[in-house]
Coordinates of C-alpha atoms and ligand atoms in Angstrom, one line a residue:
G88 CA 17.9 -22.7 -1.6
S89 CA 15.1 -22.8 -3.3
C90 CA 14.5 -19.9 -6.8
A91 CA 17.0 -17.6 -3.7
G92 CA 19.6 -14.9 -5.8
N93 CA 22.7 -15.6 -5.6
I94 CA 23.9 -12.2 -5.2
V95 CA 23.4 -11.5 -1.5
P96 CA 22.1 -8.1 -1.6
N97 CA 23.4 -5.3 1.6
K98 CA 22.3 -2.9 3.3
T99 CA 23.0 0.5 2.5
E100 CA 22.9 3.9 3.6
N101 CA 20.2 5.1 2.6
G102 CA 17.9 2.5 4.7
G103 CA 16.2 3.5 7.5
R104 CA 16.2 6.7 5.4
R105 CA 13.0 9.2 6.0
D106 CA 11.5 12.9 5.0
E107 CA 11.0 14.2 8.1
G108 CA 8.7 17.0 6.7
D109 CA 5.1 16.9 7.4
R110 CA 3.5 15.5 3.4
P111 CA 4.0 11.6 4.4
D112 CA 7.1 9.7 1.9
L113 CA 4.8 8.0 -0.2
A114 CA 7.5 5.5 -1.1
E115 CA 7.3 4.6 3.6
Q116 CA 4.0 4.6 3.6
S117 CA 3.8 1.8 1.7
L118 CA 6.0 -0.1 2.6
L119 CA 4.5 0.0 5.7
N120 CA 1.5 -1.2 3.8
K121 CA 3.5 -3.9 2.8
M122 CA 4.8 -4.6 5.7
I123 CA 1.4 -4.8 7.4
R124 CA -0.5 -7.0 5.5
H125 CA -1.0 -10.2 4.8
T126 CA -3.8 -10.5 3.4
L127 CA -5.9 -8.8 0.1
V128 CA -8.1 -5.4 0.9
K129 CA -11.9 -6.1 1.2
N130 CA -13.0 -4.4 -2.3
R131 CA -16.9 -4.7 -3.1
N132 CA -16.3 -2.4 -6.8
L133 CA -16.9 -3.8 -10.2
V134 CA -13.0 -4.1 -11.7
E135 CA -13.0 -1.3 -15.1
V136 CA -10.9 -3.2 -18.5
L137 CA -10.8 -1.1 -20.8
Q138 CA -9.4 -3.4 -24.1
R139 CA -6.3 -3.2 -26.4
D140 CA -8.6 -4.1 -28.9
P141 CA -12.5 -4.7 -28.1
T142 CA -12.6 -6.7 -30.7
S143 CA -11.2 -9.6 -29.5
P144 CA -12.7 -12.0 -26.2
L145 CA -13.0 -10.9 -22.5
Y146 CA -11.4 -12.8 -21.0
S147 CA -11.4 -13.3 -16.3
V148 CA -10.2 -17.3 -14.5
K149 CA -12.3 -17.3 -11.4
T150 CA -9.8 -20.2 -10.8
F151 CA -5.9 -20.2 -11.1
E152 CA -6.2 -23.4 -12.6
E153 CA -8.4 -22.3 -15.3
L154 CA -5.3 -19.9 -16.0
R155 CA -3.0 -23.6 -17.4
L156 CA 0.3 -22.8 -15.0
K157 CA 3.5 -24.4 -14.7
P158 CA 2.6 -27.3 -12.2
Q159 CA 5.3 -26.1 -9.7
L160 CA 4.0 -22.6 -9.8
L161 CA 0.0 -23.3 -8.8
Q162 CA 1.8 -25.4 -6.1
G163 CA 3.6 -21.8 -5.2
V164 CA 1.0 -20.4 -5.2
Y165 CA -1.6 -23.0 -3.2
N166 CA 1.3 -22.6 -1.0
M167 CA 1.6 -19.3 -0.1
G168 CA -2.9 -19.5 1.0
F169 CA -4.3 -17.9 -2.0
N170 CA -7.8 -20.6 -3.1
R171 CA -8.5 -18.1 -6.0
P172 CA -7.0 -15.2 -7.9
S173 CA -8.1 -11.7 -6.9
R174 CA -10.0 -9.0 -8.3
I175 CA -7.4 -7.5 -10.2
Q176 CA -6.0 -10.9 -10.4
E177 CA -9.3 -12.8 -12.5
N178 CA -8.6 -9.9 -15.4
A179 CA -5.2 -8.8 -15.6
L180 CA -3.4 -12.5 -14.7
P181 CA -5.4 -14.4 -17.9
M182 CA -3.8 -10.8 -20.7
M183 CA -0.7 -10.9 -18.5
L184 CA -0.3 -14.8 -19.3
A185 CA -2.5 -14.6 -23.4
E186 CA -0.3 -15.9 -25.6
P187 CA 1.1 -13.2 -27.8
P188 CA 1.7 -10.9 -24.6
Q189 CA -0.6 -8.2 -24.3
N190 CA 0.3 -5.2 -23.0
L191 CA -1.1 -3.8 -18.9
I192 CA -2.0 -0.8 -17.1
A193 CA -3.2 -2.1 -13.9
Q194 CA -4.2 0.1 -11.3
S195 CA -5.7 -0.9 -7.8
Q196 CA -4.8 0.3 -3.7
S197 CA -2.5 -1.1 -1.9
G198 CA -2.6 -5.2 -0.5
T199 CA -5.7 -6.0 -3.5
G200 CA -2.7 -8.2 -5.1
K201 CA -1.1 -7.1 -7.8
T202 CA 1.7 -7.9 -6.8
A203 CA 1.8 -11.5 -6.7
A204 CA -0.3 -11.1 -10.2
F205 CA 3.3 -9.2 -12.2
S206 CA 5.1 -11.9 -9.6
L207 CA 3.1 -15.3 -11.2
A208 CA 3.5 -14.3 -14.9
M209 CA 7.5 -12.9 -14.9
L210 CA 7.5 -17.2 -13.7
S211 CA 5.5 -17.8 -15.9
H212 CA 7.1 -16.4 -18.7
V213 CA 11.3 -17.4 -17.9
N214 CA 12.6 -19.7 -19.4
P215 CA 14.8 -20.9 -16.9
A216 CA 17.4 -23.2 -20.1
N217 CA 18.0 -20.1 -20.6
K218 CA 20.6 -18.6 -18.8
W219 CA 19.9 -14.5 -19.6
T220 CA 18.3 -12.1 -17.6
Q221 CA 14.9 -12.4 -19.3
C222 CA 12.4 -10.4 -17.8
L223 CA 12.5 -7.1 -15.9
C224 CA 11.7 -4.9 -12.4
I225 CA 12.1 -1.9 -11.7
S226 CA 10.7 -0.1 -8.1
P227 CA 11.0 2.5 -6.3
T228 CA 13.2 1.5 -3.4
Y229 CA 15.8 -0.6 -2.5
E230 CA 13.2 -2.0 0.3
L231 CA 10.5 -2.1 -2.0
A232 CA 12.1 -3.9 -4.9
M233 CA 13.5 -6.7 -1.4
Q234 CA 9.3 -7.8 -0.8
I235 CA 8.4 -7.7 -4.1
G236 CA 12.0 -10.5 -4.5
Q237 CA 9.8 -12.1 -1.4
V238 CA 7.1 -12.8 -3.4
I239 CA 8.7 -14.7 -6.5
Q240 CA 11.1 -16.1 -3.9
Q241 CA 7.6 -17.7 -1.6
M242 CA 6.1 -18.1 -5.7
G243 CA 8.8 -20.0 -7.3
K244 CA 9.9 -22.1 -3.8
F245 CA 9.1 -26.0 -6.2
Y246 CA 10.7 -24.1 -9.8
P247 CA 13.9 -23.8 -8.6
E248 CA 15.9 -23.7 -12.2
V249 CA 14.6 -19.9 -11.9
K250 CA 17.4 -17.9 -10.6
L251 CA 16.5 -13.8 -8.9
A252 CA 19.2 -11.7 -8.8
Y253 CA 19.1 -7.2 -6.9
A254 CA 20.0 -4.4 -8.7
I255 CA 20.0 -2.3 -5.6
R256 CA 22.5 0.3 -4.1
G257 CA 26.0 -1.6 -2.3
N258 CA 25.8 -4.5 -4.7
K259 CA 28.3 -3.6 -6.5
M260 CA 29.0 -5.9 -9.6
D261 CA 32.2 -6.0 -12.2
R262 CA 31.8 -5.0 -15.2
G263 CA 31.6 -7.3 -18.2
S264 CA 30.5 -10.9 -17.6
K265 CA 26.3 -11.1 -17.8
L266 CA 23.8 -12.1 -15.1
Q267 CA 22.6 -15.5 -15.8
E268 CA 19.4 -14.6 -13.0
Q269 CA 16.5 -14.6 -14.7
I270 CA 14.3 -12.6 -13.7
V271 CA 16.1 -8.8 -12.2
I272 CA 14.2 -6.4 -9.5
G273 CA 15.8 -3.4 -8.7
T274 CA 15.9 0.5 -8.7
P275 CA 16.0 2.1 -12.2
G276 CA 19.0 4.4 -11.2
T277 CA 20.9 0.1 -10.5
V278 CA 19.5 -0.8 -13.5
L279 CA 20.0 1.3 -16.2
D280 CA 23.8 1.0 -14.7
W281 CA 23.3 -3.1 -15.1
C282 CA 21.4 -2.6 -18.3
T283 CA 24.4 0.1 -19.6
K284 CA 27.6 1.0 -17.9
L285 CA 28.0 -2.8 -16.5
K286 CA 26.5 -4.3 -18.8
L287 CA 25.4 -7.4 -17.2
I288 CA 22.1 -7.8 -18.2
D289 CA 21.4 -7.9 -23.0
P290 CA 18.2 -5.7 -22.8
K291 CA 17.5 -6.3 -26.1
K292 CA 16.9 -9.5 -24.9
I293 CA 14.4 -8.3 -22.1
T294 CA 10.2 -10.1 -22.6
V295 CA 8.6 -9.1 -19.9
F296 CA 9.3 -5.4 -18.6
V297 CA 7.3 -4.8 -14.5
L298 CA 7.5 -1.4 -13.2
D299 CA 5.7 -1.2 -10.2
E300 CA 4.6 1.7 -7.8
A301 CA 4.2 4.2 -10.5
D302 CA 2.9 6.9 -8.5
V303 CA 5.5 6.3 -6.3
M304 CA 8.1 6.7 -9.0
I305 CA 7.3 9.9 -10.1
A306 CA 7.1 11.5 -6.7
T307 CA 10.7 10.8 -7.2
Q308 CA 13.7 12.9 -8.1
G309 CA 15.3 10.9 -11.5
H310 CA 13.4 8.2 -11.6
Q311 CA 11.1 8.9 -14.5
D312 CA 13.8 10.2 -16.4
Q313 CA 16.1 6.9 -15.8
S314 CA 12.4 4.4 -15.7
I315 CA 12.2 5.4 -19.4
R316 CA 15.8 5.5 -20.1
I317 CA 15.4 1.7 -18.9
Q318 CA 12.0 1.2 -21.2
R319 CA 14.4 3.2 -25.1
L320 CA 16.9 -0.3 -24.4
L321 CA 13.8 -2.6 -24.2
P322 CA 13.2 -4.5 -27.5
K323 CA 10.0 -3.6 -29.0
D324 CA 7.7 -6.8 -28.7
C325 CA 8.7 -6.9 -24.4
Q326 CA 5.9 -7.4 -21.8
M327 CA 5.6 -4.3 -21.0
L328 CA 3.3 -3.8 -16.4
L329 CA 3.4 -0.4 -14.6
F330 CA 1.4 -0.2 -11.5
S331 CA -0.3 2.2 -10.0
A332 CA -2.1 2.5 -6.4
T333 CA -3.8 6.0 -7.4
F334 CA -3.9 7.2 -11.4
E335 CA -2.9 10.8 -11.4
D336 CA -2.7 12.7 -14.8
S337 CA 1.1 13.2 -14.5
V338 CA 0.8 9.0 -13.9
W339 CA -1.0 8.9 -15.8
K340 CA 1.3 10.9 -18.6
F341 CA 4.1 8.5 -17.6
A342 CA 1.8 5.6 -17.7
E343 CA 1.2 6.1 -21.9
R344 CA 5.5 6.4 -22.4
I345 CA 6.0 3.4 -20.9
V346 CA 2.8 0.7 -22.2
P347 CA 2.2 1.1 -25.6
D348 CA -0.9 0.1 -26.5
P349 CA -2.2 -0.3 -23.5
N350 CA -5.0 -2.8 -21.8
I351 CA -5.5 -0.4 -18.6
I352 CA -7.2 -2.1 -15.4
K353 CA -8.4 -0.1 -12.9
L354 CA -10.4 -1.4 -9.2
K355 CA -11.5 1.9 -7.4
R356 CA -11.0 2.3 -3.9
E357 CA -14.1 1.9 -1.9
E358 CA -15.8 4.8 -1.2
E359 CA -15.7 5.8 2.7
T360 CA -18.6 6.9 4.1
V361 CA -20.4 8.2 7.2
D362 CA -23.4 7.2 7.0
T363 CA -22.9 3.9 8.5
I364 CA -20.7 6.3 12.0
K365 CA -22.9 7.4 14.8
Q366 CA -20.7 10.4 15.9
F367 CA -20.8 12.2 18.9
Y368 CA -18.8 15.0 20.6
A369 CA -17.8 15.1 23.7
S370 CA -17.1 18.8 25.6
C371 CA -13.7 19.5 27.2
N372 CA -12.6 22.5 28.8
D373 CA -9.1 21.8 28.4
K374 CA -6.4 18.9 27.4
E375 CA -6.6 18.3 30.5
D376 CA -10.0 17.9 30.8
K377 CA -9.9 15.8 27.4
F378 CA -8.0 13.3 29.0
T379 CA -10.2 13.0 31.8
A380 CA -13.2 12.1 29.4
L381 CA -11.3 9.9 27.8
C382 CA -10.1 7.9 30.7
N383 CA -14.1 7.7 31.8
L384 CA -14.2 6.6 27.9
Y385 CA -11.9 4.5 28.4
G386 CA -14.3 1.1 29.3
S387 CA -15.8 1.1 26.0
L388 CA -12.9 1.3 24.1
T389 CA -11.5 -1.0 25.0
I390 CA -14.1 -3.7 24.0
A391 CA -13.0 -3.1 20.9
Q392 CA -9.9 -1.5 19.2
A393 CA -10.2 2.7 19.1
M394 CA -7.8 4.8 17.4
I395 CA -6.7 8.4 18.6
F396 CA -5.9 10.9 16.4
C397 CA -3.7 13.8 18.1
H398 CA -2.8 16.8 16.2
T399 CA 1.4 16.9 16.5
R400 CA 4.2 14.5 17.9
K401 CA 4.3 16.5 21.0
I402 CA 0.9 15.5 21.4
A403 CA 1.0 12.5 20.8
S404 CA 3.8 11.3 23.2
W405 CA 2.4 13.0 26.7
L406 CA -1.7 11.7 25.9
T407 CA 0.3 8.6 25.6
A408 CA 3.1 9.3 28.4
Q409 CA -0.6 10.2 31.0
L410 CA -2.2 7.1 29.5
T411 CA 0.7 4.9 31.2
K412 CA 0.6 6.6 33.5
E413 CA -3.0 5.8 34.6
G414 CA -2.4 2.4 34.5
H415 CA -3.3 1.4 30.0
L416 CA -1.8 -0.1 27.7
V417 CA -1.5 2.1 25.2
A418 CA 0.4 1.6 22.0
L419 CA 1.9 5.7 20.0
L420 CA 2.4 5.6 16.7
S421 CA 4.5 8.5 15.7
G422 CA 6.4 10.1 13.6
E423 CA 10.0 9.1 14.9
M424 CA 10.0 5.8 14.2
T425 CA 11.4 4.0 10.8
V426 CA 9.0 1.6 9.4
E427 CA 9.9 -1.5 10.9
Q428 CA 9.3 -0.1 14.4
R429 CA 6.1 1.5 13.1
A430 CA 5.4 -2.3 11.2
A431 CA 5.8 -3.6 14.6
V432 CA 3.4 -1.3 16.7
I433 CA 1.1 -1.9 14.8
E434 CA 0.6 -5.7 14.1
R435 CA 0.7 -6.0 17.9
F436 CA -2.6 -3.0 17.4
R437 CA -3.4 -5.3 15.3
C438 CA -3.9 -8.5 17.0
G439 CA -5.1 -7.2 20.2
K440 CA -1.9 -6.5 22.5
E441 CA -2.8 -3.8 22.2
K442 CA -7.2 -2.4 22.4
V443 CA -5.4 1.3 22.1
L444 CA -3.3 2.9 19.0
V445 CA -2.5 6.9 20.0
T446 CA -1.5 8.8 16.9
T447 CA -0.4 12.1 14.8
N448 CA -2.2 12.0 11.4
V449 CA 1.1 12.4 8.9
C450 CA 1.9 8.9 10.3
S451 CA -1.4 7.0 10.3
R452 CA -2.7 8.1 7.1
G453 CA -3.2 5.9 3.9
I454 CA -2.7 3.0 6.3
D455 CA -4.6 0.5 6.6
V456 CA -6.0 -0.9 9.5
E457 CA -9.0 -2.6 9.8
Q458 CA -10.7 -3.2 12.4
V459 CA -11.0 -0.4 14.3
S460 CA -14.6 0.2 16.1
I461 CA -13.6 3.8 17.5
V462 CA -12.7 6.1 16.1
V463 CA -11.2 10.0 18.7
N464 CA -10.5 13.2 17.6
F465 CA -9.0 14.0 20.6
D466 CA -8.0 17.3 18.3
L467 CA -10.2 17.9 15.6
P468 CA -7.8 17.7 12.1
V469 CA -7.9 21.4 10.5
D470 CA -5.8 22.2 8.0
K471 CA -3.2 25.2 7.5
D472 CA -6.5 28.4 8.2
G473 CA -7.6 26.6 11.5
R474 CA -10.9 25.0 9.9
A475 CA -12.0 21.9 9.4
D476 CA -10.5 19.8 6.9
C477 CA -12.3 17.0 6.6
E478 CA -11.3 15.0 4.3
T479 CA -8.7 14.0 7.0
Y480 CA -12.2 13.7 8.9
L481 CA -13.6 11.3 6.7
H482 CA -10.6 9.6 6.9
R483 CA -10.0 9.7 10.6
I484 CA -13.8 8.1 10.7
G485 CA -13.9 5.7 7.7
R486 CA -11.8 3.0 10.1
T487 CA -15.1 2.6 11.6
G488 CA -17.4 1.6 10.7
R489 CA -16.2 -0.4 7.3
F490 CA -18.5 -3.9 6.3
G491 CA -21.2 -4.3 8.2
K492 CA -19.6 -3.5 10.9
K493 CA -21.6 -0.5 13.4
G494 CA -18.9 2.6 13.2
F495 CA -18.2 5.4 16.8
A496 CA -16.1 8.6 16.0
I497 CA -15.2 10.7 19.4
N498 CA -14.4 14.2 18.1
M499 CA -12.3 16.4 22.1
V500 CA -14.4 19.8 22.1
D501 CA -11.9 21.8 24.0
S502 CA -12.9 25.7 23.2
P503 CA -16.1 27.5 21.2
H504 CA -13.7 27.5 18.4
S505 CA -13.0 23.5 17.7
M506 CA -17.6 23.6 19.0
N507 CA -16.7 25.5 14.9
I508 CA -15.6 23.0 13.5
I509 CA -18.0 21.0 14.9
K510 CA -20.5 23.2 13.1
Q511 CA -18.2 22.7 9.6
I512 CA -18.1 19.3 9.7
E513 CA -21.9 19.0 10.7
D514 CA -22.2 20.7 7.5
H515 CA -20.0 19.2 5.3
F516 CA -21.1 15.8 4.8
N517 CA -25.0 16.3 6.5
R518 CA -25.1 14.7 9.5
K519 CA -26.0 15.1 12.7
I520 CA -22.7 14.7 15.4
L521 CA -24.4 14.5 18.7
K522 CA -23.5 14.8 22.6
L523 CA -22.2 12.2 23.5
N524 CA -24.3 10.3 26.6
T525 CA -22.5 7.9 29.0
D526 CA -25.0 5.4 27.7
D527 CA -24.8 5.9 23.9
L528 CA -21.2 3.6 23.1
D529 CA -23.4 0.6 25.0
E530 CA -23.8 -1.1 21.5
V531 CA -19.3 -1.1 20.7
E532 CA -19.1 -4.5 18.9
Ligands
LIG738 P1 -0.4 -5.4 -4.0 O1 0.7 -5.5 -4.4 O2 -1.2 -4.5 -4.6 O3 -0.3 -3.5 -3.0 P2 0.0 -8.2 -3.4 O4 0.0 -8.2 -4.2 O5 1.1 -7.6 -2.6 O6 -1.2 -6.6 -3.2 O7 -1.7 -8.4 -2.3 C1 -1.7 -8.3 -0.9 C2 -2.1 -9.1 0.5 O8 -3.5 -9.6 -0.9 C3 -0.5 -10.4 0.3 O9 -0.1 -10.6 1.4 C4 -1.0 -11.3 -0.9 O10 0.0 -12.6 -0.3 C5 -1.7 -11.6 -1.0 N1 -2.7 -12.1 -1.8 C6 -1.9 -11.9 -3.2 N2 -3.7 -12.5 -4.1 C7 -4.0 -12.8 -3.6 C8 -5.2 -13.8 -3.7 N3 -5.1 -14.6 -4.7 N4 -5.2 -14.9 -2.8 C9 -5.6 -14.6 -1.4 N5 -3.9 -13.9 -1.3 C10 -3.9 -12.8 -2.4

């Protein structure tokens, strides 16, 4: 095949491993988002650019033509259905493709076009006549590395001279002979082995180094040190590029160690707001009563699409079973599922095969499902101490009412305690949460 690696990776034992704890596994979350995302996320914020040399002109492009890409690559880009650069690409691509090469640290949420951008940069910088590794890209997990590889293969579809190899566990290689693939993508440990112990890659010949998902990277034990050790093997004039979805201090410190003299590009995530969302509560006596109330609402829920949040996996599966028993078609997104299974559930929900998705908070945190009109809090979000968890509340209901659409949030209340939580949420956002009447949902689109 075209641009395909000669080295076929084996699925390794870590393939389906998951963090079973309460904390969502960042690498999994990121993978899931990549698996379910086929378009750019909408983001109306402006890109912030901090140039290393503030006196040099700031280039930004509105078209791919302006980048003077190789025709094979331009064809690849258009073949992927890209018409114009994304927000972040408008600024990042000219910097990455500049001569002499510039270093870059870029931060923007998942789905804003980072992977496509650095894939294009690597493909552009490669000299296919040279049969050695020139671009090195590291990513936190096997699965995420594979995702990047797929993007490079698609984009390089009309540029088959460029070959790609995966430096991931399970790809057993013999010591000594040098790789001929111009681009290598892998996880830090294996990449380090290939550069040092096995000497398959001469790090001094690397001209572009990419570190993707820096925030996920540093969350994994050992990856930070390995990444820094790889970076130290590279020549001084190697272009260094680092990407991250978030930017806490720890990520920032790490980024500065990986990328000397960086240009910095940031695109803030769109703030979530309760302002465009009509919020209601429904008074119930207990769990069964909440279920009955939900059934009464069901017609409204399925006019558009709804997500129902439960406190635990157990309640989520109970509710799903009850709704199914009533003859309703619902999907369940649950923590027991593999990433592939979860992606399949979300995909079905997305294309409307099921109109209602039942989930827990842990499971769906960080997942972008955009077209939900109604969010039902079957259980209200609370913290460890049983107080209102307003941040989670906002994340949950922030999925509705986006981009000019009307959103609805319905909170199931089954005790004085939960009514008190409603009060706390009202106070926190300074917005009334009204008692639900039967005709309140008439405007659901
Ligand atoms: P990130 O790495 O920031 O998560 P990706 O590069 O994976 O973002 O892009 C997110 C989605 O948008 C992918 O499905 C990708 O194919 C698509 N995409 C990327 N750039 C463009 C573009 N310029 N035009 C249209 N779609 C794009």
